[in-house]
XYZ file of C-alpha atoms in Angstrom:
415
model
C 156.603 5.407 32.816
C 153.870 6.374 35.299
C 151.633 8.888 33.506
C 150.079 10.092 36.762
C 153.521 10.830 38.168
C 154.401 12.698 34.973
C 151.289 14.880 35.227
C 151.914 15.604 38.886
C 155.557 16.441 38.251
C 154.855 19.429 36.026
C 152.185 21.855 34.839
C 150.141 20.449 31.950
C 148.440 23.765 30.946
C 151.871 25.276 30.308
C 152.935 22.145 28.418
C 149.785 22.422 26.267
C 150.321 26.145 25.713
C 153.920 25.512 24.667
C 152.789 22.836 22.221
C 150.153 25.118 20.668
C 152.596 28.022 20.428
C 155.210 25.863 18.729
C 152.606 24.171 16.512
C 151.086 27.314 15.014
C 154.490 28.991 14.764
C 155.875 26.028 12.853
C 152.927 26.242 10.472
C 153.776 29.872 9.733
C 157.523 29.250 9.609
C 157.263 26.788 6.710
C 154.398 28.589 4.954
C 156.476 29.534 1.907
C 157.264 25.858 1.235
C 153.804 24.760 0.046
C 153.264 28.217 -1.493
C 156.499 28.130 -3.478
C 155.140 26.267 -6.560
C 152.438 28.940 -6.921
C 154.933 31.782 -6.460
C 157.478 30.118 -8.756
C 154.870 29.859 -11.512
C 153.886 33.499 -11.186
C 157.395 34.917 -10.714
C 159.204 32.470 -13.077
C 161.766 31.368 -10.497
C 164.793 29.150 -11.100
C 165.501 26.095 -8.900
C 168.080 28.125 -6.963
C 165.558 30.889 -6.339
C 162.954 28.374 -5.188
C 165.466 26.875 -2.767
C 166.415 30.304 -1.434
C 162.781 31.365 -1.075
C 161.858 28.440 1.190
C 165.203 28.584 3.019
C 165.200 32.258 4.075
C 162.660 31.831 6.929
C 164.759 28.969 8.292
C 167.924 31.061 8.322
C 166.098 34.024 9.837
C 164.758 31.732 12.545
C 168.353 30.920 13.466
C 169.044 34.618 13.952
C 165.945 35.301 16.028
C 166.148 32.221 18.262
C 169.049 33.370 20.477
C 167.441 36.817 20.581
C 164.068 35.485 21.735
C 165.767 32.970 24.035
C 167.693 35.759 25.745
C 164.524 37.820 25.972
C 162.728 34.882 27.611
C 165.502 34.672 30.209
C 165.105 38.389 30.903
C 161.327 38.890 30.956
C 160.056 35.305 31.234
C 158.958 32.725 28.684
C 155.287 33.666 28.906
C 155.843 37.308 27.983
C 158.382 36.422 25.312
C 155.908 33.950 23.787
C 153.143 36.547 23.699
C 155.497 38.989 21.989
C 156.624 36.360 19.469
C 153.055 35.469 18.527
C 152.126 39.133 18.146
C 155.066 39.894 15.863
C 154.320 36.771 13.791
C 151.090 38.372 12.623
C 153.022 41.157 10.828
C 154.516 39.188 7.890
C 151.186 37.418 7.407
C 149.421 40.749 6.976
C 152.161 41.992 4.631
C 151.936 38.837 2.528
C 148.183 39.141 2.316
C 148.009 42.791 1.293
C 151.305 43.969 -0.213
C 153.742 41.270 -1.485
C 154.126 41.010 -5.269
C 157.803 40.352 -6.134
C 160.577 37.883 -5.334
C 162.332 40.529 -3.226
C 159.132 41.165 -1.268
C 158.843 37.492 -0.415
C 162.464 37.326 0.705
C 161.696 40.142 3.141
C 158.537 38.421 4.354
C 160.502 35.197 4.696
C 162.985 36.961 6.946
C 160.158 38.196 9.195
C 158.669 34.696 9.292
C 161.864 33.718 11.111
C 160.294 35.152 14.282
C 157.914 32.181 14.213
C 160.886 29.843 14.008
C 162.291 31.467 17.127
C 159.377 30.023 19.125
C 161.585 26.992 19.738
C 163.783 28.952 22.151
C 160.755 29.913 24.255
C 158.327 26.977 24.072
C 160.729 24.192 25.053
C 162.403 25.873 28.056
C 159.051 27.195 29.308
C 157.683 23.644 29.442
C 160.946 21.959 30.448
C 161.523 23.998 33.602
C 158.423 22.460 35.171
C 159.809 18.886 34.968
C 162.577 16.943 36.772
C 165.443 15.359 34.751
C 163.790 11.940 34.426
C 160.862 13.480 32.510
C 162.811 16.004 30.450
C 162.852 13.941 27.276
C 159.101 13.329 27.268
C 158.148 16.884 28.252
C 160.363 18.483 25.631
C 159.240 15.877 23.101
C 155.572 16.753 23.678
C 156.207 20.479 23.411
C 158.473 19.915 20.422
C 155.797 17.836 18.683
C 154.479 21.236 17.665
C 156.540 20.712 14.531
C 153.347 18.950 13.423
C 152.244 22.469 12.464
C 153.954 21.673 9.198
C 150.998 19.416 8.439
C 148.598 22.332 8.591
C 150.673 24.208 6.039
C 151.273 21.357 3.595
C 147.694 20.047 3.743
C 145.666 23.257 3.624
C 147.826 25.959 2.018
C 147.883 24.442 -1.515
C 144.099 24.068 -1.399
C 143.578 27.623 -0.157
C 145.964 28.974 -2.777
C 144.192 27.017 -5.524
C 140.684 28.155 -4.603
C 141.242 31.653 -3.157
C 144.639 32.732 -4.480
C 148.080 32.505 -2.895
C 147.748 35.850 -1.075
C 144.673 34.573 0.810
C 146.794 31.825 2.367
C 148.535 34.466 4.496
C 145.193 35.776 5.762
C 143.927 32.275 6.619
C 147.170 31.549 8.513
C 146.708 34.645 10.687
C 143.483 33.246 12.210
C 144.995 30.303 14.180
C 147.914 32.513 15.237
C 145.486 34.975 16.814
C 143.553 32.163 18.529
C 146.713 30.602 19.974
C 147.826 34.026 21.173
C 144.686 34.151 23.333
C 145.082 30.539 24.530
C 148.749 31.080 25.408
C 147.865 34.146 27.477
C 145.319 32.100 29.447
C 147.250 28.833 29.919
C 150.987 29.532 30.105
C 152.603 30.036 33.490
C 156.187 30.567 34.577
C 157.827 27.764 36.559
C 158.414 28.582 40.253
C 161.911 27.102 39.966
C 164.502 29.850 40.521
C 166.087 31.180 37.347
C 168.960 33.636 37.171
C 169.255 35.947 34.130
C 171.734 34.712 31.545
C 174.687 36.981 30.827
C 176.677 37.304 27.613
C 179.603 35.901 29.560
C 177.619 32.689 30.062
C 176.839 32.541 26.344
C 180.533 32.941 25.636
C 181.374 30.186 28.096
C 178.904 27.809 26.438
C 180.223 28.603 22.970
C 183.736 27.853 24.171
C 182.747 24.275 25.047
C 183.313 21.698 22.335
C 180.127 19.827 23.269
C 178.071 22.886 22.355
C 179.424 22.716 18.832
C 178.740 18.992 18.575
C 175.139 19.321 19.722
C 174.654 22.161 17.250
C 175.969 19.912 14.471
C 173.734 17.003 15.461
C 170.663 19.194 15.566
C 171.509 20.827 12.252
C 171.231 17.310 10.786
C 168.085 16.070 12.559
C 165.983 19.192 12.913
C 167.613 20.961 9.978
C 166.950 17.903 7.847
C 163.348 17.688 9.016
C 162.411 21.324 8.484
C 164.520 21.666 5.323
C 162.865 18.661 3.686
C 159.404 19.664 4.925
C 159.851 23.089 3.325
C 161.331 21.860 0.040
C 159.495 18.618 -0.693
C 156.524 20.323 -2.377
C 158.945 21.852 -4.891
C 160.718 18.498 -5.199
C 157.545 16.566 -6.030
C 156.271 19.193 -8.477
C 159.605 19.476 -10.316
C 160.856 15.880 -10.158
C 157.632 13.873 -10.435
C 155.416 16.476 -12.175
C 152.676 16.197 -9.561
C 149.826 18.735 -9.323
C 150.428 21.242 -6.507
C 147.648 19.999 -4.228
C 148.642 16.354 -4.684
C 152.281 17.249 -3.981
C 151.164 18.927 -0.762
C 149.224 15.811 0.220
C 152.284 13.591 -0.270
C 154.384 15.986 1.809
C 151.734 15.928 4.532
C 151.830 12.132 4.618
C 155.611 12.170 4.863
C 155.760 14.876 7.529
C 153.286 12.926 9.698
C 155.952 10.245 10.017
C 158.360 12.658 11.676
C 156.129 15.130 13.491
C 154.444 12.764 15.911
C 157.551 10.673 16.532
C 159.386 13.509 18.272
C 157.790 12.747 21.673
C 158.381 9.046 20.965
C 162.032 9.905 20.485
C 162.055 11.646 23.855
C 160.290 8.683 25.477
C 162.697 6.166 23.946
C 165.627 8.346 24.997
C 164.335 8.451 28.579
C 164.275 4.642 28.572
C 167.302 3.650 26.481
C 169.344 6.858 26.459
C 169.433 9.647 23.887
C 172.879 8.615 22.684
C 171.764 5.141 21.593
C 168.631 6.479 19.898
C 170.613 9.134 18.041
C 173.093 6.576 16.709
C 170.286 4.534 15.163
C 168.645 7.649 13.757
C 171.762 8.857 11.944
C 172.509 5.403 10.519
C 169.040 4.821 9.055
C 168.510 8.409 7.890
C 171.912 8.603 6.209
C 171.412 5.304 4.391
C 167.910 6.347 3.351
C 169.093 9.655 1.896
C 171.785 7.908 -0.133
C 169.180 5.477 -1.480
C 166.807 8.350 -2.291
C 169.532 10.111 -4.289
C 168.939 7.542 -7.048
C 165.531 9.235 -7.548
C 163.448 6.035 -7.562
C 159.808 5.672 -8.628
C 157.296 7.886 -6.825
C 155.921 5.205 -4.505
C 159.391 4.134 -3.409
C 160.468 7.744 -2.917
C 157.477 8.468 -0.678
C 158.146 5.359 1.439
C 161.853 6.161 1.834
C 161.122 9.796 2.657
C 158.611 8.667 5.283
C 161.291 6.522 6.903
C 163.838 9.343 6.778
C 161.444 11.841 8.347
C 160.490 9.311 11.036
C 164.156 8.944 11.954
C 164.731 12.700 12.004
C 161.689 13.149 14.243
C 163.015 10.545 16.677
C 166.404 12.230 16.576
C 164.975 15.608 17.515
C 163.419 14.124 20.638
C 166.592 12.218 21.511
C 168.830 15.271 21.269
C 166.672 17.238 23.658
C 166.795 14.413 26.139
C 170.580 14.680 26.001
C 170.776 18.475 26.205
C 169.427 18.794 29.793
C 171.720 15.961 30.903
C 174.824 17.701 29.611
C 173.792 21.312 30.284
C 171.507 20.954 33.301
C 172.028 24.516 34.508
C 171.741 26.225 31.120
C 168.782 24.595 29.382
C 167.219 27.816 28.116
C 170.469 29.238 26.828
C 171.722 26.083 25.145
C 168.288 25.471 23.613
C 168.534 28.799 21.827
C 172.013 28.048 20.514
C 171.260 24.484 19.422
C 167.935 25.530 17.932
C 169.666 28.234 15.918
C 171.995 25.628 14.465
C 168.971 23.561 13.473
C 167.626 26.490 11.501
C 170.963 26.954 9.740
C 170.909 23.285 8.740
C 167.375 23.776 7.461
C 168.520 26.752 5.393
C 171.479 24.946 3.843
C 169.509 21.870 2.743
C 166.960 23.483 0.370
C 169.526 26.084 -0.727
C 172.028 23.478 -1.862
C 169.253 21.296 -3.326
C 168.199 24.151 -5.602
C 171.770 25.188 -6.407
C 172.891 21.664 -7.327
C 169.731 21.127 -9.377
C 170.618 24.174 -11.514
C 174.289 23.204 -11.846
C 174.235 19.373 -11.789
C 170.861 18.945 -13.431
C 169.438 16.661 -10.729
C 168.081 16.774 -7.188
C 169.920 13.498 -6.573
C 173.228 15.295 -6.048
C 171.845 17.332 -3.158
C 170.282 14.284 -1.511
C 173.517 12.308 -1.815
C 175.523 15.167 -0.286
C 173.175 15.359 2.698
C 173.182 11.580 3.151
C 176.969 11.420 3.072
C 177.213 14.221 5.647
C 174.760 12.394 7.928
C 176.891 9.243 7.868
C 180.039 11.259 8.603
C 178.328 12.795 11.636
C 177.406 9.267 12.761
C 181.104 8.358 12.749
C 181.903 11.465 14.802
C 179.223 10.560 17.363
C 180.694 7.072 17.768
C 184.076 8.589 18.596
C 182.541 11.066 21.014
C 180.830 8.268 22.939
C 184.157 6.993 24.272
C 185.223 10.516 25.247
C 181.967 11.417 27.011
C 182.006 8.082 28.828
C 185.165 9.226 30.614
C 184.140 12.826 31.215
C 180.467 12.855 32.155
C 179.200 12.032 35.698
C 178.133 8.439 36.230
C 174.420 9.241 36.631
C 174.447 11.354 33.473
C 176.192 8.544 31.587
C 173.439 6.151 32.664
C 170.581 8.469 31.656
C 172.205 9.339 28.333
C 172.843 5.681 27.485
C 176.497 6.291 26.659
C 178.748 3.440 25.621
C 181.959 2.935 23.708
C 182.235 0.475 20.829
C 185.808 -0.219 21.871
C 184.697 -1.303 25.367
C 181.821 -3.381 23.943
C 184.144 -5.251 21.607
C 186.701 -5.706 24.369
C 184.060 -7.303 26.612
C 183.073 -9.938 24.034
C 184.464 -13.393 24.881
C 187.084 -14.736 22.505
C 186.129 -17.758 20.438
């Protein structure tokens, strides 16, 4: 890829602003994950309650994403982003000054979902500046803001240890305020014409089977990434009896593997096709989760989790190379819908991990269930390849890297 051509094709200040917006929002969105061991100790929470606590912001993000996505279509991505960043400050202030019970934190978690909704604004705002051949890379760069998880897992346990858990909310408000200023200065709306999206168009998208499939795929890749990133601190503290700060450091190391591979996933998808990349991602991630369900020694678990998160990061970039190919005229709308499904997947993973821990006595059951589901989705994607090969335009088939196993086998020479 020609980097100079890529820079000329779009608007890098908006791409940077979208990355920063997504990055700091992701940090806030998963804030309760690294804080949960501190809150669990103080509030005497069960495994199910821990899972619900870290999962609520993810579910709330699914609710707010279509709302903020629709708002961005109406008033523009720049204004919607400024509003989202402003509202994100509210739960941080409440957590700092007022929260003291499990119910309070569930309410704060719901408000933190506004940060998760940044996905529906940041990606379309950046994407609309770039032609189809650069969509995967542009959306991968903006989406690499999921590296904000690193800020939460690395610094929040240390802040909570030295200054108290409530101070972590105050510290988190500082970068949000700074990015709010930067976003106001850098972000710019694309000059490409954009018609407001109607509810009829949403209904039409929801009626398409491919919408449901992309939602399912993203609930596995992104839902798996954010669900694990939120819950792994609890997992390491409970399963391996690690100190809270050390558990956060291990989670940071693991999340690095996935966060910075999202743009790589977009780049690979631009070259080889998002379909091919996604197949490999689901195969390796599913196998890794099944292996992890045996709850191996700590070093092995960290290595396997790093591999799983790397695959999920690649998968996130690959899916959003495919989305503009299939839904070229509805990128903003479909991004909100698919992103919402990702949040639902993120909610279900830690919720069922905590529930099965209380009822089955082991986190292995939850990991095995998620691994099995990932492999089932892989089988569904293989079947869809043959169908899409017949239905999608030839140029889209080429860019997506579609193929059918049946046609590949049929083309092999007989011995």
